[in-house]
mmCIF file of C-alpha atoms in Angstrom:
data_model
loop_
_atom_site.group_PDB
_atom_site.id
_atom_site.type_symbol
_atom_site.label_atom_id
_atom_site.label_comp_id
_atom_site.label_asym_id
_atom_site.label_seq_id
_atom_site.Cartn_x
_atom_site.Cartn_y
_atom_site.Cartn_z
ATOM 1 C CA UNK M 8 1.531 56.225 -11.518
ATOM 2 C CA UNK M 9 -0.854 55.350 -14.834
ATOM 3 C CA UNK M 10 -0.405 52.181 -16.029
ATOM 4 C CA UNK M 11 0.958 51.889 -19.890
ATOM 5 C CA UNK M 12 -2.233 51.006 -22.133
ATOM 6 C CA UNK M 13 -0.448 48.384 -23.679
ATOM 7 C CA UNK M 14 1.291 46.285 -20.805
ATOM 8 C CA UNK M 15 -2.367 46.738 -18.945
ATOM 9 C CA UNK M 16 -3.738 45.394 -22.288
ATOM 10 C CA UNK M 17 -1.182 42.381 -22.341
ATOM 11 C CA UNK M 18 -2.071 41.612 -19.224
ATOM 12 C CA UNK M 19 -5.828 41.418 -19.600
ATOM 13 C CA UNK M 20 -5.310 39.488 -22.606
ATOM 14 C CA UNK M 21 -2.933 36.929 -20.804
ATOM 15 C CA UNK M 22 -5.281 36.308 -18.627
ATOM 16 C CA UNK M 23 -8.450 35.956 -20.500
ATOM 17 C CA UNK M 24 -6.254 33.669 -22.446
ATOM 18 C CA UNK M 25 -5.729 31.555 -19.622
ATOM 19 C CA UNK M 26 -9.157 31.578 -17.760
ATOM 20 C CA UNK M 27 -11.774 32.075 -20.627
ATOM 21 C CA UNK M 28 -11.539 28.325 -21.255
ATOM 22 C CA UNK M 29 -12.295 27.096 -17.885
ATOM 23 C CA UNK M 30 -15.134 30.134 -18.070
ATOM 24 C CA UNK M 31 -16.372 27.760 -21.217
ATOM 25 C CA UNK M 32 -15.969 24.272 -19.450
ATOM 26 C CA UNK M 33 -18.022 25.594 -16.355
ATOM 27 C CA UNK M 34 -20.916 27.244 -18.430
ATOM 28 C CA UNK M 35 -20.992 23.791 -20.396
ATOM 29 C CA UNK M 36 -21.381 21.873 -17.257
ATOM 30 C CA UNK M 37 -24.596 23.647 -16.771
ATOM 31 C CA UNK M 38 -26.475 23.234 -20.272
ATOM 32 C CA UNK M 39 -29.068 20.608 -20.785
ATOM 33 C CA UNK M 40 -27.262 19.061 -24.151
ATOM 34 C CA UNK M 41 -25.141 16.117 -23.572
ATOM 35 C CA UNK M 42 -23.217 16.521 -26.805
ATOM 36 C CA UNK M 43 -22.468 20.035 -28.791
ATOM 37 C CA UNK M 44 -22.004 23.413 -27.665
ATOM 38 C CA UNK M 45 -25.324 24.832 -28.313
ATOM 39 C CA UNK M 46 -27.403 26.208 -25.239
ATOM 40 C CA UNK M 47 -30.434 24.648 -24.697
ATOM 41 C CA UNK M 48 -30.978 25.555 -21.186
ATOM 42 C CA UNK M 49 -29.931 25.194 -17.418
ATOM 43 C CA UNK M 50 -29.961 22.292 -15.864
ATOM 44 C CA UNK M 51 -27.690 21.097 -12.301
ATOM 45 C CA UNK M 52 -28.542 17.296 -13.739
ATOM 46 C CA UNK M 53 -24.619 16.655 -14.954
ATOM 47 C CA UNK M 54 -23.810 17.191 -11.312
ATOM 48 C CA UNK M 55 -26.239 15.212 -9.693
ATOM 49 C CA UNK M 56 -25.478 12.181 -12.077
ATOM 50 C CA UNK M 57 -21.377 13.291 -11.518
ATOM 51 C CA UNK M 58 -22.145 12.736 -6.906
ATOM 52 C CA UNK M 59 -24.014 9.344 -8.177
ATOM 53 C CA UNK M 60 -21.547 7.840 -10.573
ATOM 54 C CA UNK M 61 -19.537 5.221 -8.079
ATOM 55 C CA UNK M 62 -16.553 5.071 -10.376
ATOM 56 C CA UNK M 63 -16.061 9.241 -10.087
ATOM 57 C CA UNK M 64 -17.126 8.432 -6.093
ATOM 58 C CA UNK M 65 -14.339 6.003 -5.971
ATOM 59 C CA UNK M 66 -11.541 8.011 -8.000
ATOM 60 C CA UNK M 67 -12.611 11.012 -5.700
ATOM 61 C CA UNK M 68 -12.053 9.186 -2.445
ATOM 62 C CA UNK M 69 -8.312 7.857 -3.924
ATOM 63 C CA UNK M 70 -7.835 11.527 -4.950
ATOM 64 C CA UNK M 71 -8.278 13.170 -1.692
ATOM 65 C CA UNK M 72 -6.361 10.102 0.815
ATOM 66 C CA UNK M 73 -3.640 10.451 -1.526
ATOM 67 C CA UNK M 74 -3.581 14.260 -1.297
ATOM 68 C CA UNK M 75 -4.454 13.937 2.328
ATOM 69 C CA UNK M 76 -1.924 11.528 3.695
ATOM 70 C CA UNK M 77 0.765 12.669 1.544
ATOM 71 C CA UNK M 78 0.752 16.288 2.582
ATOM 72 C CA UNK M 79 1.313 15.635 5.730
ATOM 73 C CA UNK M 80 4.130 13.597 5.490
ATOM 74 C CA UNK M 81 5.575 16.314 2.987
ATOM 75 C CA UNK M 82 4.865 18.925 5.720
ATOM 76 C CA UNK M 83 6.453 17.842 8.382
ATOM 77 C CA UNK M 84 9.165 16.743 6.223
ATOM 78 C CA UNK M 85 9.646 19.830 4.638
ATOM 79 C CA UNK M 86 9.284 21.493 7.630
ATOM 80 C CA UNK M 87 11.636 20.100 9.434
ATOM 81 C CA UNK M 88 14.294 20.694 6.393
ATOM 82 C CA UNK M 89 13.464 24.345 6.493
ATOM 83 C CA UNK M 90 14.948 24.501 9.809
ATOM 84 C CA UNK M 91 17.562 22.460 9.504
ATOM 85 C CA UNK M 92 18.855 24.594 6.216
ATOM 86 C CA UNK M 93 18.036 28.018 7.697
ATOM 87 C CA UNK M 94 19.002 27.836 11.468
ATOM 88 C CA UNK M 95 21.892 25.102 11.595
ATOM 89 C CA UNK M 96 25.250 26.281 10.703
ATOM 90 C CA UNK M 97 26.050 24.228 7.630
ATOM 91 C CA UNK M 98 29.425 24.742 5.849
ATOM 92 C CA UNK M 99 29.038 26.908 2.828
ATOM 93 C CA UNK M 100 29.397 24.688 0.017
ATOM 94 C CA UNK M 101 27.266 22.057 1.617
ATOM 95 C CA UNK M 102 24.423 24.661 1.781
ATOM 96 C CA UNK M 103 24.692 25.356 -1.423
ATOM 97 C CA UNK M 104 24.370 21.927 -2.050
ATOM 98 C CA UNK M 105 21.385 21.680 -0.326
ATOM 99 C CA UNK M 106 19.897 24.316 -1.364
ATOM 100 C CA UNK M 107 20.291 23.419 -4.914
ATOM 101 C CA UNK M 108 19.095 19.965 -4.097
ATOM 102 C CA UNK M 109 15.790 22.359 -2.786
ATOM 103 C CA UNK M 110 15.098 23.187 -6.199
ATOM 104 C CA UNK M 111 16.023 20.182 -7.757
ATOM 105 C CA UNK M 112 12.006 19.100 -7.551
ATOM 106 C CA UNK M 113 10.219 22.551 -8.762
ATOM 107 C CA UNK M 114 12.778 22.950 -11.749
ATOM 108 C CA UNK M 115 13.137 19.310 -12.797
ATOM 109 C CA UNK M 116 10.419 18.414 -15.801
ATOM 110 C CA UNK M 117 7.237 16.018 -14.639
ATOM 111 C CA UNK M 118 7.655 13.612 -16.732
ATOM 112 C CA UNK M 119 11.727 13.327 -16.175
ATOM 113 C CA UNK M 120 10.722 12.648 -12.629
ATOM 114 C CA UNK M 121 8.106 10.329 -13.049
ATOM 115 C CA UNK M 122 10.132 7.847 -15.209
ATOM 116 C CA UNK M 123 13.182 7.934 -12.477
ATOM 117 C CA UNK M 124 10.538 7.168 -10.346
ATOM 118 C CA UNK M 125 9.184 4.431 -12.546
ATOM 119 C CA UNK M 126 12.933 3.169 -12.161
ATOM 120 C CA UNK M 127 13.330 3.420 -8.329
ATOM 121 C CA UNK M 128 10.119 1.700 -7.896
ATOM 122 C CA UNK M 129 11.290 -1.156 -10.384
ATOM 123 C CA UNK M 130 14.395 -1.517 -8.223
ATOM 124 C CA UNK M 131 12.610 -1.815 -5.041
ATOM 125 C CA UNK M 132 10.216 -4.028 -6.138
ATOM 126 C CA UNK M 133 12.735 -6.878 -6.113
ATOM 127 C CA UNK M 134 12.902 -6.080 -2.278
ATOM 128 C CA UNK M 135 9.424 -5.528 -1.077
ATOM 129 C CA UNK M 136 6.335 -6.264 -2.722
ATOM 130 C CA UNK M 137 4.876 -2.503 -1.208
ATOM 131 C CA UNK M 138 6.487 -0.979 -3.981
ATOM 132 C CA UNK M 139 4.108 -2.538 -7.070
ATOM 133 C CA UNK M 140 2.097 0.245 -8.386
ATOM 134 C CA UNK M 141 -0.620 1.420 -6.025
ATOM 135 C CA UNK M 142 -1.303 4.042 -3.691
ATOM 136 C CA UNK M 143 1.657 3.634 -1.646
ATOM 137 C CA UNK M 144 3.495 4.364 -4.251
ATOM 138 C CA UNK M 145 1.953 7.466 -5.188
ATOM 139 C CA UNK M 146 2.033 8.553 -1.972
ATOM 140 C CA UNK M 147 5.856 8.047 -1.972
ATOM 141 C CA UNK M 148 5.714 9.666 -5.754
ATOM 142 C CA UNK M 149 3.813 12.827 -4.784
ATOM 143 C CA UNK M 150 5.883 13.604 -1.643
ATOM 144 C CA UNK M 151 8.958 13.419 -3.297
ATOM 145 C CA UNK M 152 8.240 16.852 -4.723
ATOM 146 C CA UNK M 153 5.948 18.279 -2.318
ATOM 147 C CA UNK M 154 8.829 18.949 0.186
ATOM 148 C CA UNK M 155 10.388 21.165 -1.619
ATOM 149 C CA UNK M 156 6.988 23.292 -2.013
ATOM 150 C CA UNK M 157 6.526 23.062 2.078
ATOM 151 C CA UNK M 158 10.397 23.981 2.468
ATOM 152 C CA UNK M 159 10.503 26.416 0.174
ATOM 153 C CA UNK M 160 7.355 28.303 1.797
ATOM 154 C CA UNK M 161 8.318 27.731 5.176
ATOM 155 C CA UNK M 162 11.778 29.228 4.942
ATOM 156 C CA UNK M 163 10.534 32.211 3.578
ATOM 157 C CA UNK M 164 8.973 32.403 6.659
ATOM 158 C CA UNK M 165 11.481 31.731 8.363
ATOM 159 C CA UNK M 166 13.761 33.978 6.577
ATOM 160 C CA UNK M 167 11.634 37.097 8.166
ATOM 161 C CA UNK M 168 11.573 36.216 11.443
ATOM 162 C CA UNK M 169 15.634 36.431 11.512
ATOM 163 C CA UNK M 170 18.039 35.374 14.717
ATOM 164 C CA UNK M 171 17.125 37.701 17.359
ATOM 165 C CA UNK M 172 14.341 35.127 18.732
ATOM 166 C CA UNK M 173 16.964 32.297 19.010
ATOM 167 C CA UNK M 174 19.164 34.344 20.512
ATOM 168 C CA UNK M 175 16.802 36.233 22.912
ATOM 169 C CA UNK M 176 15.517 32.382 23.816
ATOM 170 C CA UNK M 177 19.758 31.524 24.910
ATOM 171 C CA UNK M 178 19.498 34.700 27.256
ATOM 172 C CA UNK M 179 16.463 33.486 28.767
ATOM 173 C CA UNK M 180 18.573 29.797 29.149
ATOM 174 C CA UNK M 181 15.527 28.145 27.249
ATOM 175 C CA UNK M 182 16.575 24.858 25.735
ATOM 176 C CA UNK M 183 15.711 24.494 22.176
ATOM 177 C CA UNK M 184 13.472 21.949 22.495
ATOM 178 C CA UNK M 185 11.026 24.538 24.738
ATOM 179 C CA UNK M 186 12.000 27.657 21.789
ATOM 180 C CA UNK M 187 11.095 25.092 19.176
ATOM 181 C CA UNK M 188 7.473 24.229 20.757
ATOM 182 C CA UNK M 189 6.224 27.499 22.365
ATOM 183 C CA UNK M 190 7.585 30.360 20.037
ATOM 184 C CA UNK M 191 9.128 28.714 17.016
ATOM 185 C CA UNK M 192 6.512 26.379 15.286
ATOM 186 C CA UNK M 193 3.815 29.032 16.666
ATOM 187 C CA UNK M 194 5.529 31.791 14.338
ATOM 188 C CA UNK M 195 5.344 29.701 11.423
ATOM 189 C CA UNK M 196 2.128 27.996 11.756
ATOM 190 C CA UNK M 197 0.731 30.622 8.770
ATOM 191 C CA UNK M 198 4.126 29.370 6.565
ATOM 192 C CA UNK M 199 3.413 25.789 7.219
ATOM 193 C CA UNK M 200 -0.137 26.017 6.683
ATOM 194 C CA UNK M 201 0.306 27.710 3.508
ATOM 195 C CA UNK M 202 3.206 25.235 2.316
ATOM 196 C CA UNK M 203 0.570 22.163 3.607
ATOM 197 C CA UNK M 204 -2.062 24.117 1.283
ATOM 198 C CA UNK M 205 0.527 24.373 -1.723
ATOM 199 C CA UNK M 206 1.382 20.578 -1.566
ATOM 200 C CA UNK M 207 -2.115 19.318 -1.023
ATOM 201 C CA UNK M 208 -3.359 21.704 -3.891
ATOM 202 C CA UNK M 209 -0.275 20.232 -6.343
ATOM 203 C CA UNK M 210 -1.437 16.422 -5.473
ATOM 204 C CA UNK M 211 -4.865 17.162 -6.188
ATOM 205 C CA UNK M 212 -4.178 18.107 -9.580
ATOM 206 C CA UNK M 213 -0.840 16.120 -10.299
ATOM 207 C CA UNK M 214 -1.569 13.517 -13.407
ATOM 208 C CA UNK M 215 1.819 13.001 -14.522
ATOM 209 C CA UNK M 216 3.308 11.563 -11.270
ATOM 210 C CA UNK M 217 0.073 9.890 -10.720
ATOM 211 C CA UNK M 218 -0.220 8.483 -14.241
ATOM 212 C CA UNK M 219 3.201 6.762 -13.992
ATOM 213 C CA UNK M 220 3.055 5.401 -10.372
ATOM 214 C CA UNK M 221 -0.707 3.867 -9.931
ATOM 215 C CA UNK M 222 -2.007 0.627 -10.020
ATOM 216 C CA UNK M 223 -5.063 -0.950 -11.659
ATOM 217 C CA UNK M 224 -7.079 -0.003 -8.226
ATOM 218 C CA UNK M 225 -6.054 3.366 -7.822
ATOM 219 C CA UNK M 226 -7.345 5.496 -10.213
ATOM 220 C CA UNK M 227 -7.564 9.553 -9.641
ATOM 221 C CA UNK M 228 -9.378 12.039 -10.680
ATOM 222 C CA UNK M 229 -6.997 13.359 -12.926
ATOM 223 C CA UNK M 230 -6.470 10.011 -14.501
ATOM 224 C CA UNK M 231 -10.155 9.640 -14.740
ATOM 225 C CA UNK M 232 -10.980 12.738 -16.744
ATOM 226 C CA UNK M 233 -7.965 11.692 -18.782
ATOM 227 C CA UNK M 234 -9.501 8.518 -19.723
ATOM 228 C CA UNK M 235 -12.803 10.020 -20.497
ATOM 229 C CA UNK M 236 -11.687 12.600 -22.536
ATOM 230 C CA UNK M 237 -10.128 9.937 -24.408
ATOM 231 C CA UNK M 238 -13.482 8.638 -25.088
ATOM 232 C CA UNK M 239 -15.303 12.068 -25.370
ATOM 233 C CA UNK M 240 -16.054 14.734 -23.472
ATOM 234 C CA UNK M 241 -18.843 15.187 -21.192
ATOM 235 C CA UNK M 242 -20.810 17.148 -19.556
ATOM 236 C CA UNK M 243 -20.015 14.988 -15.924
ATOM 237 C CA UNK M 244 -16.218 15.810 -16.964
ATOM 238 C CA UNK M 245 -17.287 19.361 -17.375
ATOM 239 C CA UNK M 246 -18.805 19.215 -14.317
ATOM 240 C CA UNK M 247 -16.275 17.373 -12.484
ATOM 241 C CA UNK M 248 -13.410 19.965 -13.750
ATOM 242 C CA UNK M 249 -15.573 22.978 -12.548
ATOM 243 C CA UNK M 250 -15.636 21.540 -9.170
ATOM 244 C CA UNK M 251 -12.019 20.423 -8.915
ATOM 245 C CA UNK M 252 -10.649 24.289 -10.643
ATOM 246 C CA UNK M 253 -12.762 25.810 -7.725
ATOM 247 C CA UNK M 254 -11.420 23.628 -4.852
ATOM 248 C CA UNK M 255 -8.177 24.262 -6.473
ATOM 249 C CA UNK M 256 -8.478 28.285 -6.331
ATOM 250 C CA UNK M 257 -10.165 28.312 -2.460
ATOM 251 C CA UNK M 258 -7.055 26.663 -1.564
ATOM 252 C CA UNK M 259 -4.787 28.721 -3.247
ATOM 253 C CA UNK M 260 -6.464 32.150 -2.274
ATOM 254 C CA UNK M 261 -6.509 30.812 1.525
ATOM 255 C CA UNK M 262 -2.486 30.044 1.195
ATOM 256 C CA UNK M 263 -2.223 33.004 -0.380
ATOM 257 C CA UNK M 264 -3.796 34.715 3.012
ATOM 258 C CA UNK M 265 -2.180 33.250 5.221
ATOM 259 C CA UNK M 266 0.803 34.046 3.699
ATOM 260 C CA UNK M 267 0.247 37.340 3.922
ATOM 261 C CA UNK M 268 -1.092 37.326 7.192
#
C-alpha cells in the first residue's frame, strides 16, 4: 500500500520539528565559540571542561543514585501490583478502581503532582525530620509515578501470556510460590526490564518533580541546566544535553527491544 504524500509529509515534518533542535544543540556543543552561533571550528574542549567541572560531577552523581535507587523500588513495586491486578480475582468495581488509580500518575499534570507532593511532605515533616527536602524525598517523589510506568508495562506482559500457565502449574500441584519463581518472573523478565528502563529513563530527565522536592544539597542535572540557562547558555550545557538526549534514546531503543523480544 503507497503511503499518501501528504500524511508521509506531515510526518517528516513532525518530526524534524521535534528533533532538528536537539540536531542544533549537539552540533553547537562541538564548535570552538563560547558565545554565538557562528562555526568557527571543531573542538571536543566543552566536553572535556563539562567531565572536569565538580559541580556538573556532583549533580551527575545525585542524578543517577536518584534514578538508580528509585527504579528499583518502583520496579518491584510496580511489579508486584501488576500481578496482583491481573491474576487475583478482584471484584469488578474495585478493579476498576484500581485500575483507574493505575493511570491516575501518567494522566495527572507534573506540576499538579509536585505541589500535592510539596503538601504531603509539609505534613510529614511535623513527624520525621527525613521528610525536609533532600534526596529522600525525591526518591519518594519520583517513585510515586514510576509505578505506574513499571505496572503498566509489565501487565501488558502479562496480559499475553494469559491463564493457561497458572492453570497448567495447579495440574502439576506446584504451589504458587514455586510458579511465581521458576516460570512466572522468568516470562516477564523482558516486561520488567523494559518497565525498570521506562522509569529510570523518566527520573533521569524529570525536573518538575525534582524541582519541587530537593534540597539545597541535591541538585540534578536537570535542575542544573535549568539554572544555567537562566544565566546563559553554554556550550558545557550544550554538551551536557547531547550526552543526557543520547543516554536517554539507548535506553529507550533497548526497552523498546526487549519489549519486542
Amino acid at each position: 500500500m503507497r503511503l499518501n504524500p501528504l500524511i508521509s509529509s506531515a510526518a517528516l515534518a513532525t518530526l524534524a520539528f521535534l528533533y532538528l533542535p536537539m540536531l542544533a544543540v549537539a552540533v553547537l556543543s562541538f564548535n570552538k565559540t563560547r558565545y554565538g552561533l557562528q562555526w568557527s571550528g571543531f573542538t571536543w574542549d566543552w566536553y572535556a571542561r563539562l567531565f572536569s567541572n565538580p559541580d556538573i560531577l556532583e549533580a551527575a552523581r545525585n542524578t543517577f543514585v536518584l534514578a538508580l535507587v528509585s527504579t528499583l523500588i518502583a520496579t518491584v513495586l510496580g511489579t508486584l501490583f501488576a500481578i496482583a491486578l491481573e491474576r487475583y480475582p478482584w471484584p469488578r468495581r474495585s478493579q476498576g478502581f484500581l485500575e483507574n488509580l493505575l493511570y491516575l500518575p501518567v494522566v495527572t499534570p507534573d506540576i499538579i503532582f509536585a505541589v500535592a507532593l510539596v503538601v504531603a511532605f509539609g505534613a510529614f515533616r511535623a513527624v520525621s525530620s527525613l521528610f525536609e527536602p533532600g534526596l529522600f524525598t525525591m526518591v519518594l517523589g519520583h517513585v510515586t509515578f514510576q509505578i505506574a510506568f513499571v505496572a503498566l508495562t509489565v501487565r501488558s506482559r502479562l496480559k499475553s501470556l494469559g491463564h493457561e500457565l497458572d492453570e497448567a502449574a495447579r495440574d502439576l500441584y506446584a504451589s504458587y510460590g514455586y510458579y511465581v519463581r521458576r516460570v512466572l518472573l522468568p516470562l516477564l523478565t523482558p516486561g520488567i526490564v523494559a518497565g525498570a528502563m521506562l522509569a529510570f529513563t523518566l527520573s533521569l530527565d524529570d525536573f518538575v518533580i525534582s524541582f519541587f522536592t530537593a534540597g539545597p544539597t541535591s541538585q540534578t542535572l536537570p535542575l542544573l541546566i535549568y539554572a544555567s540557562v537562566r544565566r546563559g547558555v553554554t556550550p558545557e550545557i550544550h554538551a551536557l544535553s547531547t550526552l543526557i538526549f543520547l543516554v536517554t534514546v539507548l535506553l529507550v531503543l533497548a526497552s523498546e527491544r526487549l519489549t519486542r523480544r
